[in-house]
Coordinates of C-alpha atoms and ligand atoms in Angstrom, one line a residue:
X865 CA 24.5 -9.9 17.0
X866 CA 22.1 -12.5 15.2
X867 CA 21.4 -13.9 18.8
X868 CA 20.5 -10.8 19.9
X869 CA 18.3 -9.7 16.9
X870 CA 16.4 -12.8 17.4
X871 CA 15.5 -13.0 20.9
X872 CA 14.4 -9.3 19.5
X873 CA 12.2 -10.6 16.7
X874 CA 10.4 -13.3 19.3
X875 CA 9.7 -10.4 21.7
X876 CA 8.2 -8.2 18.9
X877 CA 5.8 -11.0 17.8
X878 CA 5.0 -11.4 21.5
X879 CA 3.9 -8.0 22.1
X880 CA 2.0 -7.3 18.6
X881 CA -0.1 -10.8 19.6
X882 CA -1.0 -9.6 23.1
X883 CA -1.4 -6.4 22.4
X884 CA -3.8 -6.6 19.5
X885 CA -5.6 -9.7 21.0
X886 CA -6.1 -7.3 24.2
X887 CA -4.0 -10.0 26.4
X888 CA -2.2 -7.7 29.1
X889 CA 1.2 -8.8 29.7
X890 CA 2.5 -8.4 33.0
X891 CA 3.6 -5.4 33.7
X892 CA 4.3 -4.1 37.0
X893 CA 1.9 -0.6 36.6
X894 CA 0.6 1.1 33.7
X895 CA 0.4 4.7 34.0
X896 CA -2.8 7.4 33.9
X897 CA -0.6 10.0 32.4
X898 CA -2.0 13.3 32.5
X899 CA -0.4 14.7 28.9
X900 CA 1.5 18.0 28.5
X901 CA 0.1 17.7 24.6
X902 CA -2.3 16.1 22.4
X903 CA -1.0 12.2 22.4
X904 CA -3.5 11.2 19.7
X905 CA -1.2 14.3 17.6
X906 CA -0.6 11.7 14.7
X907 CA -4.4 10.2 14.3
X908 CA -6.5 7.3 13.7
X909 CA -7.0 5.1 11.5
X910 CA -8.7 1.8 10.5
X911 CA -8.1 -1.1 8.0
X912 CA -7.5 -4.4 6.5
X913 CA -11.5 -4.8 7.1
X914 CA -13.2 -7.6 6.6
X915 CA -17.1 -8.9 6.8
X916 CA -17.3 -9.0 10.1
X917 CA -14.2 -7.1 12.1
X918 CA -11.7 -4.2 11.2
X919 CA -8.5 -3.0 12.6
X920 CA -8.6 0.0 14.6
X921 CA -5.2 2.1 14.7
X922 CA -3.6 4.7 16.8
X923 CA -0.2 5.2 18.4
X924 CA 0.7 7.6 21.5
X925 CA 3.4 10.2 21.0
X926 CA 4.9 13.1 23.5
X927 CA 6.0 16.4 22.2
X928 CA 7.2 16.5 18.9
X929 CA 6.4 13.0 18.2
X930 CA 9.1 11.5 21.1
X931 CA 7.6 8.8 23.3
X932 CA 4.9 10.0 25.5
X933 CA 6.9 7.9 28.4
X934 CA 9.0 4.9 29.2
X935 CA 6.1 2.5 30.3
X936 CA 2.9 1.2 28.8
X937 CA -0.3 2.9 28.3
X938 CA -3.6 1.5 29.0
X939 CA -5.5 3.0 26.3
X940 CA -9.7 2.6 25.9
X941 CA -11.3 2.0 22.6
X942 CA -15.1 2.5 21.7
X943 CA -17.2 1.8 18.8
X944 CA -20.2 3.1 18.2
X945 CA -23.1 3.2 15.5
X946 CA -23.4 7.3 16.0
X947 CA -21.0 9.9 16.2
X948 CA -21.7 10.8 19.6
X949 CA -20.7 7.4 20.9
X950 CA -24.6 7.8 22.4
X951 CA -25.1 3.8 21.3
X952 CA -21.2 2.3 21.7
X953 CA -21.7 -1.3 20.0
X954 CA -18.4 -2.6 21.3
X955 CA -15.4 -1.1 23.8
X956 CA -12.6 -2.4 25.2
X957 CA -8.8 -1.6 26.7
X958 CA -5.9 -1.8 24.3
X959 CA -1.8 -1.6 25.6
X960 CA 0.4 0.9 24.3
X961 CA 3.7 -0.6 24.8
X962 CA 6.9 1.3 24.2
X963 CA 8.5 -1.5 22.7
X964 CA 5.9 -0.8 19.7
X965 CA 6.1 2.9 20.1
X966 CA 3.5 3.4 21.8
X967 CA 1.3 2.0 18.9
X968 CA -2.3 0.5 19.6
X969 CA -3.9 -2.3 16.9
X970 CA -7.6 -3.3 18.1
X971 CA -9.1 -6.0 16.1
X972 CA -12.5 -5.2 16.9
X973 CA -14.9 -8.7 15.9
X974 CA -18.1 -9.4 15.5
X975 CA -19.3 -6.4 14.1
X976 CA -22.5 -6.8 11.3
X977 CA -21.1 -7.4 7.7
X978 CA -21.2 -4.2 5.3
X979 CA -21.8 -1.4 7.9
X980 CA -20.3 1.9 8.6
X981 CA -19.3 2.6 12.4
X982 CA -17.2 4.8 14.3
X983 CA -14.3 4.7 16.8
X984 CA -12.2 6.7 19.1
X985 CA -9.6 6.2 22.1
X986 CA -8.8 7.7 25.3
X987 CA -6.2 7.3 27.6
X988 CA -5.3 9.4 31.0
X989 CA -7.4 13.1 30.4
X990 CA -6.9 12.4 26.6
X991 CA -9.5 11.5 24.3
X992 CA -8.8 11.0 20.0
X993 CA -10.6 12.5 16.9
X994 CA -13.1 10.4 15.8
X995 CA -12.6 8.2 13.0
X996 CA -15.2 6.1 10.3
X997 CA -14.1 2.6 9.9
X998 CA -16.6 0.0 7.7
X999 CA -17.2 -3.4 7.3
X1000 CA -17.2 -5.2 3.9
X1001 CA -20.4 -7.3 2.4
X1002 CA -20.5 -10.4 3.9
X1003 CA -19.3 -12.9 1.4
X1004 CA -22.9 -14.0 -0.1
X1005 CA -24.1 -10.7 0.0
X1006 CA -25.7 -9.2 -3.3
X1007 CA -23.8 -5.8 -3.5
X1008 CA -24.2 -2.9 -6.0
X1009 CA -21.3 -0.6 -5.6
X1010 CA -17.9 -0.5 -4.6
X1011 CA -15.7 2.2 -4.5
X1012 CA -12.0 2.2 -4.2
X1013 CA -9.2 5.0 -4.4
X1014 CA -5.6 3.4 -5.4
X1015 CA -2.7 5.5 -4.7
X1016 CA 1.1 5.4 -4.1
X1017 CA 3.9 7.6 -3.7
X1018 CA 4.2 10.1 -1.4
X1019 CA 7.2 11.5 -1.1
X1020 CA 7.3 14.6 2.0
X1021 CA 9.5 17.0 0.6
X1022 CA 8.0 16.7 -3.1
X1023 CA 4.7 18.7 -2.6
X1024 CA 1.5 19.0 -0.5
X1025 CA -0.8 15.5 -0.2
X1026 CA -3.9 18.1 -0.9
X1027 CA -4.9 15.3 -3.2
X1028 CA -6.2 13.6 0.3
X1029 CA -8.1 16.1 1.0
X1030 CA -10.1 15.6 -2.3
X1031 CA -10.1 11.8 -1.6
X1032 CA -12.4 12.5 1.0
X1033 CA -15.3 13.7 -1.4
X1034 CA -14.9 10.6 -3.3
X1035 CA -17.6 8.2 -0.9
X1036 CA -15.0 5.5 -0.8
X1037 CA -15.6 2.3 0.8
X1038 CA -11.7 1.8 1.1
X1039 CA -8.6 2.7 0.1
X1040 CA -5.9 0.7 -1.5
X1041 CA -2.6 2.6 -0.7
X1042 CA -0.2 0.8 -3.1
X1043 CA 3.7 1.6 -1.8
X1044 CA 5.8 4.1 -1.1
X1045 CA 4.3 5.5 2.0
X1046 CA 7.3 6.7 3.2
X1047 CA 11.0 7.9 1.3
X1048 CA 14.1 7.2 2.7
X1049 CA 15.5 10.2 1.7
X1050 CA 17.5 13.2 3.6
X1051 CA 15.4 15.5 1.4
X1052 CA 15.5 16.6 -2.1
X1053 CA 17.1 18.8 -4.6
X1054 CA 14.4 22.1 -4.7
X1055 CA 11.9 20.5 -1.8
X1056 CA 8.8 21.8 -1.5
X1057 CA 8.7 21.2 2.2
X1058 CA 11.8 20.6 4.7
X1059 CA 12.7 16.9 5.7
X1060 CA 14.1 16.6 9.5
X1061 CA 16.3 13.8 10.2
X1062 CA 19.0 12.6 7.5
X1063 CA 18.4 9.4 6.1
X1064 CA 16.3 6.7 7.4
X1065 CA 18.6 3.6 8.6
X1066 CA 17.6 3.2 12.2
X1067 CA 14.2 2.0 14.0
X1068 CA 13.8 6.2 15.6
X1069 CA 14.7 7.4 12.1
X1070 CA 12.0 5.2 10.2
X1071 CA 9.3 6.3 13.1
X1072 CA 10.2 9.9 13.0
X1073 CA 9.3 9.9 8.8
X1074 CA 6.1 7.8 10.2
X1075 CA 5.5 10.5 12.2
X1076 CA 6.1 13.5 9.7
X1077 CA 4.0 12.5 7.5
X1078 CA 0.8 12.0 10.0
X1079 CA 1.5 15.8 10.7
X1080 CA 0.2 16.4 7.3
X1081 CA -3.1 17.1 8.2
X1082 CA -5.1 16.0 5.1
X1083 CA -3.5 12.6 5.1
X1084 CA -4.6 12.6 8.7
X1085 CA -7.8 13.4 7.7
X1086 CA -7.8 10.9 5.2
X1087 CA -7.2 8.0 7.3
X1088 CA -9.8 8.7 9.8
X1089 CA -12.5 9.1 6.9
X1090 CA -12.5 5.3 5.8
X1091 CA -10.7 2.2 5.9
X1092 CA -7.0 1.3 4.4
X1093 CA -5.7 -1.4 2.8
X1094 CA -1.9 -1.2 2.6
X1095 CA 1.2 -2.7 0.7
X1096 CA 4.1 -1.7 0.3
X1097 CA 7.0 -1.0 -2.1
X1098 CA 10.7 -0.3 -1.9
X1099 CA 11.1 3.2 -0.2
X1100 CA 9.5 2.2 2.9
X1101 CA 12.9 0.6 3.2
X1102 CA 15.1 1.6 0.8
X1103 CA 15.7 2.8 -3.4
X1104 CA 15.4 -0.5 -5.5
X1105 CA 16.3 -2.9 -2.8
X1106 CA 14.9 -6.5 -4.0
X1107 CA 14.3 -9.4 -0.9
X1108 CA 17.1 -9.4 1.8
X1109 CA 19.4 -7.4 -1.1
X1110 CA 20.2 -3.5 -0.4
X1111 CA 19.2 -0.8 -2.7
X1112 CA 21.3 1.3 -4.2
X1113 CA 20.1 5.0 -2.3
X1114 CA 22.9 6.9 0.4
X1115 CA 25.1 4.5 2.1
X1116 CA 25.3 0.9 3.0
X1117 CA 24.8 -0.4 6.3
X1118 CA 26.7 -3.6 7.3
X1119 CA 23.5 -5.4 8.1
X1120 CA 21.0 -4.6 5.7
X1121 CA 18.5 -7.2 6.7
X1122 CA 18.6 -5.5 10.5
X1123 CA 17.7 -2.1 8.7
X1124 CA 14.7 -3.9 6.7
X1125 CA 13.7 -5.0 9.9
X1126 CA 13.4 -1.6 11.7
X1127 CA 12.0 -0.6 8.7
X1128 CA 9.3 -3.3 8.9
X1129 CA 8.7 -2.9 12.1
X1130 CA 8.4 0.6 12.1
X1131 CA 5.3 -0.1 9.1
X1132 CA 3.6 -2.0 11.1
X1133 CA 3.7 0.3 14.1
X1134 CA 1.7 3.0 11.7
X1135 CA -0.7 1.0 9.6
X1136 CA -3.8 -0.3 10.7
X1137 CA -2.5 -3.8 9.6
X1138 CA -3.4 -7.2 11.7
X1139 CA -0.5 -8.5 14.2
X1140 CA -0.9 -11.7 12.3
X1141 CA 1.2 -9.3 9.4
X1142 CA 3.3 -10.2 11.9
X1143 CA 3.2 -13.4 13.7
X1144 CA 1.0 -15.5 11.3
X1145 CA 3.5 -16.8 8.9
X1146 CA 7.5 -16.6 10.2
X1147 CA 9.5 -18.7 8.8
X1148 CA 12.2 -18.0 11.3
X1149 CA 12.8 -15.7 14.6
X1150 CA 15.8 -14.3 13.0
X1151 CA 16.0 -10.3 11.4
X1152 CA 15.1 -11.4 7.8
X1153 CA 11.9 -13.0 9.1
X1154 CA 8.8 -12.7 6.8
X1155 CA 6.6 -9.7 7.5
X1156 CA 3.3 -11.0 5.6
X1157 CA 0.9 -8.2 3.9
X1158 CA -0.3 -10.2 1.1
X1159 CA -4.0 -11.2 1.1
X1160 CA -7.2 -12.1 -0.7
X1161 CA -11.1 -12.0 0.7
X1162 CA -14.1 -11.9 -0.7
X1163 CA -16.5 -8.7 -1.0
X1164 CA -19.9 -9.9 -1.7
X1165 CA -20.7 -11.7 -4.4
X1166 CA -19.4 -8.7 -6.5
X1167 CA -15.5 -9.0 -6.1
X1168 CA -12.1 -10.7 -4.9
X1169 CA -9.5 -8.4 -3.7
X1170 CA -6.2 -9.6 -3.8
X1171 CA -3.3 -7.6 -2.2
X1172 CA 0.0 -8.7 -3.5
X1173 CA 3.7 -8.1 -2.0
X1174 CA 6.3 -8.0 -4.6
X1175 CA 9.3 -6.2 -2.8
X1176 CA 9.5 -8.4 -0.1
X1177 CA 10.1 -11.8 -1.8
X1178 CA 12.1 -10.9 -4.6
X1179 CA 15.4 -12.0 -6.3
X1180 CA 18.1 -9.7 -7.4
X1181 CA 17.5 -7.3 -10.2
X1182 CA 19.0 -8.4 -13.7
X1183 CA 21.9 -7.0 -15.6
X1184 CA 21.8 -3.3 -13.5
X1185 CA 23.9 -1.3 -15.4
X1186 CA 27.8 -1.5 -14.2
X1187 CA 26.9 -4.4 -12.5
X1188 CA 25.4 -2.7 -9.2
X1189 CA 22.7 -3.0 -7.3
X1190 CA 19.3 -1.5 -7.9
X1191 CA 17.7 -0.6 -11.5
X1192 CA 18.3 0.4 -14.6
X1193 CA 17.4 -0.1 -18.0
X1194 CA 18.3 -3.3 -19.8
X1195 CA 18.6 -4.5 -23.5
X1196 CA 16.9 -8.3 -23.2
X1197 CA 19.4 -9.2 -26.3
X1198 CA 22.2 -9.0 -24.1
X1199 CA 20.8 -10.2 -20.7
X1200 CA 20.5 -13.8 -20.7
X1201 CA 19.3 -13.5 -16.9
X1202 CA 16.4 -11.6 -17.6
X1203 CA 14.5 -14.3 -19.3
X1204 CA 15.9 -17.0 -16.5
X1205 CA 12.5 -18.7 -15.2
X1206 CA 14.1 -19.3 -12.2
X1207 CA 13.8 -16.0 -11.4
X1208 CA 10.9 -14.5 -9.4
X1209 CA 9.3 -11.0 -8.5
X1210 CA 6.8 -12.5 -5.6
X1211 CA 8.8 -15.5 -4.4
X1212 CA 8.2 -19.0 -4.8
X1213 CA 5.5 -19.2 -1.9
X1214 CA 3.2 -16.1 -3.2
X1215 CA 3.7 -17.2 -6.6
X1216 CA 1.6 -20.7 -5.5
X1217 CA -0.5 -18.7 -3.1
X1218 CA -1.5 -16.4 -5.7
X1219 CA -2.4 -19.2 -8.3
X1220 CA -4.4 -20.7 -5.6
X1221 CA -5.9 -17.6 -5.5
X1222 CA -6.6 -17.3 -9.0
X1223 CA -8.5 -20.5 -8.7
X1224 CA -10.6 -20.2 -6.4
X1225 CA -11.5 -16.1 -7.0
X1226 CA -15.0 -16.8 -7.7
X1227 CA -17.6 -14.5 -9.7
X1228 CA -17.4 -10.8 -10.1
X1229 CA -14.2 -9.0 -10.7
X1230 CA -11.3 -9.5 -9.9
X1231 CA -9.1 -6.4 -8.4
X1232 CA -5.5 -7.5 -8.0
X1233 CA -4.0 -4.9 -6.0
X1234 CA -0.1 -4.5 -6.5
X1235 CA 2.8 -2.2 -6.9
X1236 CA 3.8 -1.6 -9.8
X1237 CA 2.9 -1.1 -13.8
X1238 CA 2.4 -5.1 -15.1
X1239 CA 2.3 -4.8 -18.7
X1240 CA 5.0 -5.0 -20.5
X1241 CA 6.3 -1.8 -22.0
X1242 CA 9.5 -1.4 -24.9
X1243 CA 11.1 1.9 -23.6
X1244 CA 12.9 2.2 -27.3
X1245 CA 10.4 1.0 -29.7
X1246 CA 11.2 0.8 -33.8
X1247 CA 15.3 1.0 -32.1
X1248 CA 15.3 -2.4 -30.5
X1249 CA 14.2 -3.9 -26.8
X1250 CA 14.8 -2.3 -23.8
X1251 CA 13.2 -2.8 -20.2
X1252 CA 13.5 -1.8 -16.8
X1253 CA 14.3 -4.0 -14.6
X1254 CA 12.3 -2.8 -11.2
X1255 CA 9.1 -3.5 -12.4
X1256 CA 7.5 -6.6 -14.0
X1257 CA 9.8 -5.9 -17.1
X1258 CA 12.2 -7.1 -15.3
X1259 CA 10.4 -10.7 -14.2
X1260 CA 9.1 -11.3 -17.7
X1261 CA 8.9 -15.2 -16.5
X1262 CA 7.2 -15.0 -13.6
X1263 CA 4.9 -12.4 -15.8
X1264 CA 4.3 -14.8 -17.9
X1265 CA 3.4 -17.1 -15.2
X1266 CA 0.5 -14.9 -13.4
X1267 CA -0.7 -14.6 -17.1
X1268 CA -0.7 -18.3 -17.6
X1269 CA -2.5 -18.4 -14.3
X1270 CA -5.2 -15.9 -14.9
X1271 CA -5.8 -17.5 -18.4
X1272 CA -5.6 -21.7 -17.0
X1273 CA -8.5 -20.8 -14.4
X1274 CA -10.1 -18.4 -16.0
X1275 CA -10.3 -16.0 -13.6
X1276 CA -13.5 -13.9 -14.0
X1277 CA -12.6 -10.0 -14.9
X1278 CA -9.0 -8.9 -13.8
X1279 CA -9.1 -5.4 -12.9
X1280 CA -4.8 -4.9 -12.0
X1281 CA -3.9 -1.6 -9.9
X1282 CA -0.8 -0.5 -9.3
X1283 CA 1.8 2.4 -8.9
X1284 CA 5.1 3.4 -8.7
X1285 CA 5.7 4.9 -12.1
X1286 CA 4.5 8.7 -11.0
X1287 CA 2.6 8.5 -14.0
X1288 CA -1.1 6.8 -15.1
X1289 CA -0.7 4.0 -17.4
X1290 CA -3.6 2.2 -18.6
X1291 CA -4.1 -0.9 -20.5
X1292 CA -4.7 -4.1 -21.3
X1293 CA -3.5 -7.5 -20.0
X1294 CA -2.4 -9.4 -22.4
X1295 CA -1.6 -13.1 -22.6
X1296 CA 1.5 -12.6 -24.6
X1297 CA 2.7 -9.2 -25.0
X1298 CA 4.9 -9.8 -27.6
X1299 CA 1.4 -10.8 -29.9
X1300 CA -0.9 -7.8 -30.0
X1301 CA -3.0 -10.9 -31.2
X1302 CA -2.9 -13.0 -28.4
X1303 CA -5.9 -13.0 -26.0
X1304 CA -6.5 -10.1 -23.5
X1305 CA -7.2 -11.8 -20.1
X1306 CA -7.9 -8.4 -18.1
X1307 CA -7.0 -4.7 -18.0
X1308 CA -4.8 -2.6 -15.9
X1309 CA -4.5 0.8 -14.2
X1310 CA -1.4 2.1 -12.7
X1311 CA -1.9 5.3 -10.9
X1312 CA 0.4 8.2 -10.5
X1313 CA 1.9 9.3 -7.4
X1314 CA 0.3 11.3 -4.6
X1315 CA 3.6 13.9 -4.7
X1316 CA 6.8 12.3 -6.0
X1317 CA 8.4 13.8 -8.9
X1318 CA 8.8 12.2 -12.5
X1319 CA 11.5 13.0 -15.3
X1320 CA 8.7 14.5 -17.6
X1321 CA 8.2 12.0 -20.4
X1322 CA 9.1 13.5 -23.8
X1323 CA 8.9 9.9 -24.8
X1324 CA 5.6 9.2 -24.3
X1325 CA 4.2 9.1 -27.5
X1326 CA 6.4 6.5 -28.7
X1327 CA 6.0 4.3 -25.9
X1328 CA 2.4 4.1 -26.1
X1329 CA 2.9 3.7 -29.8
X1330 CA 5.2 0.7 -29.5
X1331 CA 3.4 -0.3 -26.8
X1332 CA -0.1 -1.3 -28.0
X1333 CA -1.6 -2.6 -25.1
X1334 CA -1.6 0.2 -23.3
X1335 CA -4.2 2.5 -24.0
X1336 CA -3.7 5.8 -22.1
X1337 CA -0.6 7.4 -20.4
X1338 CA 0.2 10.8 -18.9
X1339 CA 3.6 11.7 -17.0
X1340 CA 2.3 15.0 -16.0
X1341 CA -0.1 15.2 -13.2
X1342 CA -0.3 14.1 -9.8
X1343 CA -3.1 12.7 -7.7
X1344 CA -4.5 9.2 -7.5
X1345 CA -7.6 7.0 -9.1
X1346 CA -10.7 6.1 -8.3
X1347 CA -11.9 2.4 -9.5
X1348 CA -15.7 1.9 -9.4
X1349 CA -17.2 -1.5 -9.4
X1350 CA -20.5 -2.4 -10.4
X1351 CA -22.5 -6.2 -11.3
X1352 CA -22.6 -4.5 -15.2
X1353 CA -19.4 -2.3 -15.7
X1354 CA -16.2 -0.9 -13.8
X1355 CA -14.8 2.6 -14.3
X1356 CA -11.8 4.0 -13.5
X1357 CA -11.6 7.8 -12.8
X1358 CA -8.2 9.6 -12.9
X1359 CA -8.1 12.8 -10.5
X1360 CA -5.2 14.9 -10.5
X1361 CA -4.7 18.1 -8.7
X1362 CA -3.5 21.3 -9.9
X1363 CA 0.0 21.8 -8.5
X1364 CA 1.4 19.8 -5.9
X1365 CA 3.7 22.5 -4.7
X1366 CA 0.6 24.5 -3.5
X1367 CA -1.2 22.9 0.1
X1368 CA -4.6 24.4 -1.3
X1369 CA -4.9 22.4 -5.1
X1370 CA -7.9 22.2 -7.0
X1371 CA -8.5 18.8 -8.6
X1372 CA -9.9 17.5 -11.3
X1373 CA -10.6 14.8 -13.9
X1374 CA -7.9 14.0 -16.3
X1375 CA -9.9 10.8 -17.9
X1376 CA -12.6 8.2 -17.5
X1377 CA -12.4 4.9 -18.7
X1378 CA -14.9 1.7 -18.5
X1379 CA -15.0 -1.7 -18.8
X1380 CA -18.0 -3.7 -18.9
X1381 CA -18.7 -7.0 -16.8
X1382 CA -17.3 -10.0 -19.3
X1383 CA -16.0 -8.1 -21.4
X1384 CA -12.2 -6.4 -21.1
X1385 CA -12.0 -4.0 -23.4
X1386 CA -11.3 -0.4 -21.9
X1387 CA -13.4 2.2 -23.3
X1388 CA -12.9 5.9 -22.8
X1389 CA -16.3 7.1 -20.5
Ligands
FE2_232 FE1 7.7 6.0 -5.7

């Protein structure tokens, strides 16, 4: 079995390399398929864009998203400076293999630094909708605006994602889509729309939710309006599962790493992510194999992105309730483990990548884009301690050492995004969250979800009470952010849309905040 998986693995990073480098493996014909339906049904896409090359993304499907055949697909990609494709700047052929489903990645190079372009693909009588895709300011460039939208949290059977459709007012230069693309889930108790398949264990099950969820046509939409910049968090797997350790959603599988594999793979067959996500940085040829989406660049002289992973790399959670896997709530006084520096949220490698990367950040802010809320946050304040243990709450250690690490090189203006709470939290980053007086090093926003449901919060007041740092919270409303950068000042604007339940939702602002250059202090705006 572990043989077998690994000759697997080697093939997979084969074909990914070839295919997005445009190296044609051998093959003994590839087909001019004249198709029964559309076979660009699920979209474009572009992303992980840098200065001076993007990733273009598409992937070939049959009828009802099945495989539009058993062999490859030559598939032709242009790019052009007009939306006519009168003056194509750069076009090539790409491989749709079947062993990737049928995906196509194109790192197109050499295009001019902080420029808008467009793309399409054709293959057989087929031709794609057109999508945008930019460049970012080359890395001495003197830039005056950036735009990002963060969001997270999509689950299908939850409620419409109209919200994307408001995204694409927003002139964004990117997006930063922050986890939970995808839910494993056979459906849900009162869905909103219907979930085919059961769970998601399998590679076909994991592509088919791909696939669903490019049928929604505003997230279509969406990804062909501007680039993405992805991570990921647990449900693109499975509930709560932490490194090579199962969650704790539907059954268990004998071989959990060979499920976070397909799952993995799967991913990477529908994001417009580089092969070298892939094939830069395996450890090992075997199913557990790394699967790198962390990253940092440079955007002008006005800001460092960093894109962090911390699902991926992670220990165990700490003290889960009954001793099982997954999360729960934890009192700290009785949970020895919790505090354990040993411990680790990002892994050991990230950990000294990331501190590296705090180092050498550079001027302007920085955006540190991530999962989940950072600050710390007492969910029984005035009764005693309690945290839960999915989130940074329950890492306070290697919390404290990203803090250590922002504050020892004095990185210049943290801007934290994240998701995964269904709910907007904003605050402050502090260097010791257990001292309201201790120094503020940066502030945070964690968005809400795009759909997914959460409990209501009848406890909200309190926490944000006990809870200081944090400025802002709401558990109500649905949507996503919309961070704003500037040389002076950065604002964050909340958008949430009426009713997620509804495909046609108005939206609307639910609150502004700023910060100005030097200075983190969130003010309302
Ligand atoms: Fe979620």
């Amino acid at each position: 079995m572990a043989e077998h998986a690994s000759i697997d693995r080697r093939r997979l990073l084969a074909w990914a390399g070839a295919s997005a480098a445009g190296v044609w493996l051998p093959r003994a014909a590839f087909g001019q398929p004249r198709f029964r339906t559309d076979p660009f049904a699920l979209g474009v896409a572009s992303g992980s864009p840098l200065h001076d090359s993007v990733v273009l993304w598409t992937r070939l499907v049959g009828a009802n998203s099945q495989p539009p055949g058993d062999g490859a697909i030559a598939v032709r990609w242009e790019v052009a400076h007009d939306e006519q494709f009168g003056r194509v700047v750069q076009s090539g052929l790409a491989q749709a293999l079947p062993e990737l489903a049928h995906s196509v990645h194109v790192e197109v190079a050499g295009l001019e630094p902080d420029r808008w372009y467009f793309y399409r693909f054709m293959a057989g009588d087929a031709t794609s909708a057109v999508g945008r895709a930019r460049t970012f300011p080359a890395p001495d460039e003197r830039v005056q605006k950036l735009r990002l939208a963060y969001a997270s949290c999509q689950r299908w059977e939850h409620g419409y994602f109209s919200a994307y459709r408001h995204m694409r007012e927003e002139s964004l230069d990117a997006v930063l889509f922050l986890g939970d693309y995808i839910y494993e889930y056979p459906g849900a108790v009162n869905p909103v729309r219907a979930t085919p398949g059961g769970w998601t264990i399998t590679l076909a099950d994991y592509r088919n939710r791909y696939a669903l969820h490019r049928s929604d046509p505003d997230l279509r939409a969406m990804h062909a309006a501007c680039p993405w910049i992805v991570t990921w968090d647990d449900h693109e797997v499975q509930n709560d599962y932490a490194g090579l350790s199962p969650g704790k959603s539907g059954l268990g599988v004998p071989d959990f790493a060979a499920r976070r594999a397909a799952a993995y793979q799967a991913f990477y067959e529908h994001m417009p992510v580089r092969a070298s996500a892939l094939t830069q940085a395996v450890r090992g040829l075997q199913t557990g194999a790394e699967t790198r989406l962390y990253s940092r660049q440079r955007i002008g002289q006005l800001a460092s992105l960093i894109v962090l992973d911390d699902r991926q790399y992670r220990d165990r959670h700490a003290c889960t309730k009954g001793g099982k896997a997954g999360s729960s709530d934890v009192d700290p006084a009785s949970c020895a483990l919790l505090n354990d520096p040993a411990r680790t949220l990002l892994g050991a490698a990230q950990e000294q990548w990331l501190d590296a990367a705090f180092q050498s950040a550079g001027p302007g802010w920085t955006i540190v884009a991530q999962q989940t809320l950072f600050g710390q946050r007492n969910l029984t304040p005035g009764r005693g301690r309690s945290f839960w243990n999915d989130g940074w709450d329950g890492y306070p250690a290697a919390r404290q050492r990203v803090t250590a690490s922002l504050a020892r090189h004095h990185v210049s203006d943290p801007v934290l995004l994240g998701g995964d709470m269904h709910e907007n939290w904003v605050g402050h980053v502090k260097a010791d969250y257990d001292k309201p007086e201790s120094a503020t090093l940066g502030v945070e926003f964690c968005g809400t979800s795009i759909t997914s449901r959460s409990d209501g919060n009848e406890h909200l007041a309190s926490w944000l009470a006990g809870n200081p740092h944090f400025v802002f919270g709401d558990a109500e409303r649905k949507g996503y952010g919309v961070a704003e950068f500037t040389p002076k000042q950065m604002t964050a604007t909340l958008r949430v849309v009426d009713d997620v339940t509804k495909p046609d939702s108005h939206i609307e602002t639910l609150a502004r905040f700023a910060v100005e250059a030097g200075r983190p202090r969130i003010e309302r705006a």
